[in-house]
Amino acid sequence: ALKPETAREVTQFLIALNARLDLQGVIESVTGETFAQRADDEELLGEFRRHKAVVAAMSNPHATTQAAGLIAAAEPPAVPHEHVDTINRMIVAHAQPAAKVLAGYDLEVTPADAARLESALRRFEARERLGEIYRQVLAEPGAPLPASDEELVAVINTRRALIELLRKVNNTPVITAPVAAVVLRALRDESATVGIINALADSPRRAAALVKLEERLFATSLLDFEWLETFTADVRAGGVALVTVQSLADTLDLLEGVLRVRDGLNALPAPLAAAAAKLLDVGANANDGYSAVRRAVLAGEITRRLRAEPSLQNIDGHRLKTTFDRYLELSLRKKQLVRDAIQSDWTQRQKDRLLIGTATRMNAVGADLRRRLTGRGDKAMRLRQVIAHGAGVDGGDPLFELRPVWMASPETVAQLFPRQAIFDLVVFDEASQCRLEEALPVLTRAKRVVIAGDPKQLPPTRFFESSIAASDDEDAETDQELFEAHQGEIEDVLAAALGLDIHQCYLDVHYRSRHADLIGFSNEQFYGSRLQAIPEHPRTRGRHAPLTLVRADGVYEKRRNEAEAATVVEIVRELLSRDQPPSIGIACFNLPQRDLIAEKLEEAAEEDPDFAAALAEARLRRGENSSEALFVKNLENVQGDERDHLIVSTTYGPDGRGRFRRNFGPVGKPGGGRRLNVLITRAREQLHLVTSIPRSAYSSLTPIPQGKTPSGTWLLFAYLNHCEQLGEDYETAWRILKDAKAEDRQHVNPRPSRSPSQFAKALAGRLVTLHETGSDVHWGNEGFCVDLALHHPDRAETVTVGVLCDTTRYGTDDPVEWEVFRTRMLQQQGWRIRRIWTPHFFRDPAGCMSAILRDVEEALAIEAQASGAAGPSARESAASSGAETKRRGARRDAAA
């Protein structure tokens, strides 16, 4: 700071620094060596002690007393003799000028006398300068100064009134006659200085410039009159005009723009125009002004709607939660009661049909049915005979009431059941695999039909069938003929049904994949991003992507790839060595590669008994309702299977000469995309893609033109690209999370959404700003969206609470039922859910925010409890986390 104390400190420091540098220069002159730039004083004195002769040479009458003291404390060694003359000459050369100056004031060459001389010279200089000001401003030129400093100060104080008067004149925009008289009298009495006269001489020129500026500003008619009055008064009083005028010139460069602003204000509704005008008056930033107006408009609209809808005013978060939970409970209870009622009704019908009135013995119909089903020996009937015999029973065969549901292949149905509508409903499952000619006979056995299948999966396989050429020379003449011609080209019953005008519905929820990324490629390429996979909880999201691209870089010879087969075996070995091995499926692109992988597995089992035991157990593994055995299949036979881990060998690659041919067998043929879709959607947890296809073949794909269907080869290359990019994305996210500092992790991460919630984004911003709680906005997909996934205060990769804002925005026929389903699925995935109802939040934002933060605190407490049971280190970590949570709470209270 510019203060006398600071000035003295700086002066002392500079004097000491100058002396030290002089001392350092002497040493460098004597020793011929450059002294270290940052050497300390002890090292500096040490140099003097090593050169005692130098100090001794300085102990003549012109040396300082301080040097004599240093000499007394110095110790050997002495300076070599050949340096003495040089040192003496140097000392004399430095001492003589100083002695000459001090002798002129009758002083000796000592530090005390030098300091006295310096102080006297400074005081003399200051007094001379003050005297010069005194002569120029306050007295006659050449007048003697007062004898003492005190008298000089007193004279200046007596003229203080004149100084104040001059300042007043300088600040007065218009010099009136009385003021001018006072000034002239003061100047006549006090002999005004030349400086004041010159300043007054310049005032007409400045006044003329100000008048011209004012005229120009008023002539524009663009500036507010009151503002102009204030501005001109300030400039006339001595203010600076250049900055303001330059700013106007830079901002208002076009008159057209100014006029457009005025027209825009006039076109706005009155409330908005007033708000915009106020923002313009204060010079608000465009983005800030828009944000302020938007916030005010939204607040007003929200208030208006809440007041206009009585039902919204009565919304209470607690009551809605209770109602929601009650609805969920009643929904589950209803399903159970409906099931029990159906079973009870079905049982009662059997009793009424098969028992006599007392319900103790079978009647004739029941006895006949028992005879048909329990006959032995020669009287035993085949199933087809049993069904044929029951066709003549009055009221229908009771067998179909006793066993109302039958499951059979289309061939069996055609063989066993009469060609009558004996069933109320027939369901075709995997209809894309059912040939149309096989399905037609089944359709006559039921009154209604449900056809379930996926047109994006494999069509029926037709091996060993010859194609029959049909003549297309004759054109269809009627609608019926056109329809028959079209249907004649269809292979499966699903495609035939899709060509009819029947009711269609889609299964939009994808249940198989436990990670949404497993189905992401197929969902985008084949299903138009319609499928809603149940998203995993963020804590189950691992470091590595669920799609792993493994480069084997093998050679493709004789339709086989040895390197890929060996890599597949190693992956199987690693999976089976885990504490809880997953179920495994292996798929490849052709039969020779399938056989090679099977051989490699057998060879590995022969060499390693432990692997052989694990492999045998994996081949016998069974799930709850189906087989989970390890399989090795080609892509034509893998439809319908699913396993925890699927290993895919793409098989194809460069040949022995390094040539790569883009021949991918069934995938490269028409319908190859459907085969690929089946192959890459079989995994529940992870898919390992083993490939030898050169990266240069798929790294730069040409986009498919709009409206064209991509080929199987293009889709295969796109899938390889997708797997590679997904792996890089996971690694990048993990690296950023690992390298980030804890204080930098709390942020808002908005995810893309087709139906974003502005309220959720605003709530996330409020939480991170006021409560240091970051979040992911719109976690998951459209159907199972978690509006806010709140981060752990110290570990941003961990999610504590999921916030749902109002109900789902996903389009569905029954939003209430979908909301019940969505909430149940999210809770099953481990989410701790807090629901915020916006009408309630707008009435009580502080209470709703407190409820969210309480949930976070409870989640942290539960985690700390679980961590405490794990061990001392975990308990310490939990305690640290709890302490940090308390500190954050204190900061929040202070901010509030």
Coordinates of N, CA and C in Angstrom, one line a residue, residues 110-217:
T110 N 32.7 6.7 7.1 CA 32.1 5.7 8.1 C 30.6 5.5 7.8
P111 N 30.0 4.4 8.1 CA 28.6 4.2 7.9 C 27.7 5.3 8.6
A112 N 28.1 5.7 9.8 CA 27.3 6.7 10.5 C 27.3 8.0 9.8
D113 N 28.5 8.5 9.4 CA 28.6 9.8 8.7 C 27.9 9.7 7.3
A114 N 28.0 8.5 6.6 CA 27.3 8.4 5.3 C 25.8 8.5 5.5
A115 N 25.3 7.8 6.6 CA 23.8 7.9 6.9 C 23.4 9.3 7.2
R116 N 24.2 10.0 8.0 CA 23.8 11.4 8.4 C 23.8 12.3 7.1
L117 N 24.7 12.1 6.2 CA 24.8 12.9 5.0 C 23.5 12.6 4.1
E118 N 23.2 11.3 4.0 CA 22.1 10.9 3.2 C 20.8 11.5 3.7
S119 N 20.6 11.5 5.0 CA 19.4 12.0 5.6 C 19.3 13.5 5.4
A120 N 20.4 14.2 5.6 CA 20.4 15.7 5.4 C 20.1 16.1 4.0
L121 N 20.7 15.3 3.0 CA 20.4 15.6 1.6 C 18.9 15.4 1.3
R122 N 18.3 14.4 1.8 CA 16.9 14.1 1.5 C 16.0 15.2 2.1
R123 N 16.3 15.6 3.4 CA 15.5 16.7 4.0 C 15.7 18.0 3.2
F124 N 16.9 18.2 2.7 CA 17.2 19.4 2.0 C 16.4 19.4 0.7
E125 N 16.4 18.3 0.0 CA 15.7 18.2 -1.3 C 14.2 18.4 -1.1
A126 N 13.6 17.8 0.0 CA 12.2 17.9 0.2 C 11.8 19.4 0.5
R127 N 12.7 20.0 1.3 CA 12.3 21.4 1.7 C 12.4 22.3 0.5
E128 N 13.4 22.0 -0.4 CA 13.6 22.8 -1.6 C 12.3 22.7 -2.5
R129 N 11.9 21.5 -2.6 CA 10.7 21.2 -3.5 C 9.5 21.9 -2.9
L130 N 9.3 21.8 -1.6 CA 8.2 22.5 -0.9 C 8.3 24.0 -1.1
G131 N 9.5 24.5 -1.0 CA 9.7 25.9 -1.2 C 9.4 26.4 -2.6
E132 N 9.7 25.6 -3.6 CA 9.4 25.9 -4.9 C 7.9 26.0 -5.1
I133 N 7.1 25.0 -4.6 CA 5.7 25.1 -4.6 C 5.2 26.4 -3.9
Y134 N 5.8 26.7 -2.8 CA 5.3 27.9 -2.0 C 5.5 29.1 -2.8
R135 N 6.7 29.3 -3.5 CA 6.9 30.5 -4.3 C 6.0 30.6 -5.5
Q136 N 5.7 29.5 -6.1 CA 4.9 29.5 -7.3 C 3.4 29.8 -7.0
V137 N 2.9 29.2 -5.9 CA 1.5 29.2 -5.7 C 1.1 30.3 -4.7
L138 N 1.8 30.3 -3.6 CA 1.3 31.1 -2.4 C 2.0 32.4 -2.1
A139 N 3.1 32.7 -2.8 CA 3.8 33.9 -2.5 C 4.4 34.5 -3.8
E140 N 5.1 35.7 -3.6 CA 5.8 36.3 -4.7 C 7.0 35.5 -5.2
P141 N 7.3 35.5 -6.5 CA 8.4 34.8 -7.0 C 9.7 35.4 -6.4
G142 N 10.6 34.5 -5.9 CA 11.9 35.0 -5.4 C 11.8 35.3 -3.9
A143 N 10.6 35.2 -3.3 CA 10.5 35.6 -1.9 C 11.2 34.6 -1.0
P144 N 11.8 35.1 0.1 CA 12.5 34.1 1.0 C 11.5 33.2 1.7
L145 N 12.0 32.0 2.0 CA 11.2 31.0 2.7 C 11.1 31.3 4.1
P146 N 10.1 30.8 4.8 CA 10.1 30.9 6.3 C 11.3 30.2 6.9
A147 N 11.8 30.7 8.1 CA 13.0 30.2 8.7 C 12.9 28.7 9.0
S148 N 11.8 28.3 9.6 CA 11.7 26.9 10.0 C 10.6 26.1 9.2
D149 N 10.6 24.8 9.3 CA 9.6 24.0 8.6 C 8.2 24.2 9.2
E150 N 8.2 24.5 10.5 CA 6.9 24.7 11.1 C 6.2 25.9 10.6
E151 N 7.0 27.0 10.4 CA 6.4 28.2 9.8 C 5.9 28.0 8.4
L152 N 6.7 27.2 7.6 CA 6.3 26.9 6.2 C 4.9 26.2 6.2
V153 N 4.7 25.2 7.1 CA 3.5 24.5 7.1 C 2.3 25.4 7.6
A154 N 2.6 26.3 8.5 CA 1.6 27.2 9.0 C 1.1 28.1 7.9
V155 N 2.1 28.6 7.0 CA 1.7 29.5 5.9 C 0.8 28.8 4.9
I156 N 1.1 27.5 4.7 CA 0.3 26.7 3.7 C -1.1 26.5 4.3
N157 N -1.2 26.3 5.6 CA -2.5 26.1 6.2 C -3.4 27.4 6.1
T158 N -2.7 28.5 6.3 CA -3.5 29.8 6.2 C -4.0 30.0 4.8
R159 N -3.5 29.4 3.8 CA -3.9 29.6 2.4 C -4.9 28.4 2.0
R160 N -5.3 27.6 2.9 CA -6.2 26.5 2.6 C -7.5 27.0 2.0
A161 N -8.0 28.1 2.4 CA -9.3 28.6 1.9 C -9.2 28.9 0.4
L162 N -8.0 29.4 0.0 CA -7.8 29.7 -1.4 C -7.8 28.4 -2.3
I163 N -7.2 27.4 -1.7 CA -7.2 26.1 -2.4 C -8.6 25.5 -2.6
E164 N -9.4 25.6 -1.5 CA -10.8 25.1 -1.6 C -11.6 25.9 -2.6
L165 N -11.4 27.2 -2.7 CA -12.1 28.1 -3.6 C -11.7 27.7 -5.1
L166 N -10.4 27.5 -5.3 CA -10.0 27.1 -6.7 C -10.7 25.7 -7.1
R167 N -10.7 24.8 -6.1 CA -11.4 23.5 -6.4 C -12.8 23.7 -6.7
K168 N -13.5 24.6 -6.0 CA -14.9 24.9 -6.3 C -15.1 25.5 -7.6
V169 N -14.3 26.4 -8.0 CA -14.3 27.0 -9.3 C -14.2 25.9 -10.4
N170 N -13.3 25.0 -10.2 CA -13.0 24.0 -11.2 C -14.3 23.1 -11.3
N171 N -15.0 22.8 -10.3 CA -16.2 21.9 -10.3 C -17.5 22.6 -10.7
T172 N -17.5 24.0 -10.9 CA -18.7 24.7 -11.2 C -18.9 24.8 -12.7
P173 N -20.0 24.2 -13.2 CA -20.2 24.2 -14.7 C -20.4 25.6 -15.3
V174 N -21.0 26.5 -14.6 CA -21.2 27.8 -15.1 C -20.6 28.8 -14.1
I175 N -19.7 29.6 -14.5 CA -19.1 30.6 -13.5 C -20.0 31.9 -13.5
T176 N -20.7 32.0 -12.4 CA -21.6 33.1 -12.2 C -20.8 34.4 -11.8
A177 N -21.5 35.5 -11.9 CA -20.8 36.8 -11.6 C -20.3 36.9 -10.2
P178 N -21.1 36.5 -9.2 CA -20.6 36.5 -7.8 C -19.3 35.7 -7.6
V179 N -19.4 34.5 -8.2 CA -18.3 33.6 -8.1 C -17.1 34.1 -8.8
A180 N -17.3 34.8 -10.0 CA -16.2 35.4 -10.7 C -15.5 36.5 -9.9
A181 N -16.4 37.3 -9.2 CA -15.8 38.4 -8.4 C -15.0 37.8 -7.2
V182 N -15.5 36.8 -6.6 CA -14.7 36.2 -5.5 C -13.4 35.7 -6.0
V183 N -13.4 35.0 -7.2 CA -12.2 34.5 -7.8 C -11.2 35.6 -8.1
L184 N -11.7 36.7 -8.7 CA -10.8 37.8 -9.1 C -10.2 38.4 -7.9
R185 N -11.0 38.6 -6.8 CA -10.5 39.2 -5.6 C -9.4 38.3 -5.0
A186 N -9.7 37.0 -5.0 CA -8.7 36.1 -4.4 C -7.4 36.1 -5.2
L187 N -7.6 36.2 -6.6 CA -6.4 36.2 -7.4 C -5.6 37.5 -7.2
R188 N -6.3 38.6 -7.1 CA -5.7 39.9 -6.9 C -5.0 39.9 -5.5
D189 N -5.7 39.4 -4.5 CA -5.1 39.4 -3.2 C -3.9 38.4 -3.1
E190 N -4.1 37.2 -3.8 CA -3.1 36.2 -3.5 C -2.2 35.9 -4.7
S191 N -2.2 36.8 -5.7 CA -1.3 36.7 -6.8 C -1.4 35.3 -7.5
A192 N -2.5 35.0 -8.2 CA -2.7 33.7 -8.7 C -1.5 33.2 -9.6
T193 N -1.3 32.0 -9.6 CA -0.1 31.4 -10.3 C -0.4 31.3 -11.8
V194 N 0.7 31.1 -12.5 CA 0.6 31.0 -14.0 C -0.2 29.8 -14.4
G195 N -0.1 28.7 -13.6 CA -0.8 27.5 -13.9 C -2.3 27.7 -13.9
I196 N -2.8 28.4 -13.0 CA -4.3 28.6 -12.9 C -4.7 29.5 -14.1
I197 N -3.9 30.5 -14.4 CA -4.2 31.4 -15.6 C -4.3 30.5 -16.9
N198 N -3.3 29.6 -17.0 CA -3.3 28.8 -18.2 C -4.6 27.9 -18.3
A199 N -5.0 27.3 -17.1 CA -6.1 26.5 -17.1 C -7.4 27.2 -17.5
L200 N -7.5 28.5 -17.0 CA -8.7 29.3 -17.3 C -8.7 29.7 -18.8
A201 N -7.5 29.8 -19.3 CA -7.4 30.2 -20.8 C -7.9 29.0 -21.7
D202 N -7.7 27.7 -21.2 CA -8.1 26.6 -22.0 C -9.6 26.3 -21.8
S203 N -10.3 26.9 -20.9 CA -11.7 26.6 -20.6 C -12.6 27.0 -21.8
P204 N -12.4 28.1 -22.6 CA -13.3 28.4 -23.7 C -13.3 27.3 -24.8
R205 N -12.1 26.8 -25.0 CA -12.0 25.7 -26.0 C -12.7 24.5 -25.6
R206 N -12.6 24.1 -24.3 CA -13.3 22.9 -23.8 C -14.8 23.1 -23.8
A207 N -15.2 24.4 -23.4 CA -16.7 24.7 -23.4 C -17.3 24.6 -24.8
A208 N -16.5 25.0 -25.8 CA -17.0 24.9 -27.2 C -17.2 23.5 -27.6
A209 N -16.3 22.7 -27.2 CA -16.3 21.2 -27.6 C -17.5 20.6 -26.9
L210 N -17.8 21.0 -25.6 CA -18.9 20.4 -24.9 C -20.2 20.8 -25.5
V211 N -20.3 22.1 -25.9 CA -21.6 22.6 -26.5 C -21.8 21.8 -27.8
K212 N -20.8 21.6 -28.6 CA -21.0 20.9 -29.9 C -21.4 19.4 -29.6
L213 N -20.8 18.8 -28.6 CA -21.2 17.4 -28.2 C -22.6 17.3 -27.8
E214 N -23.0 18.3 -27.0 CA -24.4 18.2 -26.5 C -25.4 18.4 -27.6
E215 N -25.1 19.3 -28.5 CA -26.0 19.5 -29.7 C -26.1 18.2 -30.5
R216 N -25.0 17.5 -30.7 CA -25.1 16.3 -31.5 C -25.9 15.2 -30.8
L217 N -25.7 15.1 -29.5 CA -26.4 14.1 -28.7 C -27.9 14.3 -28.7

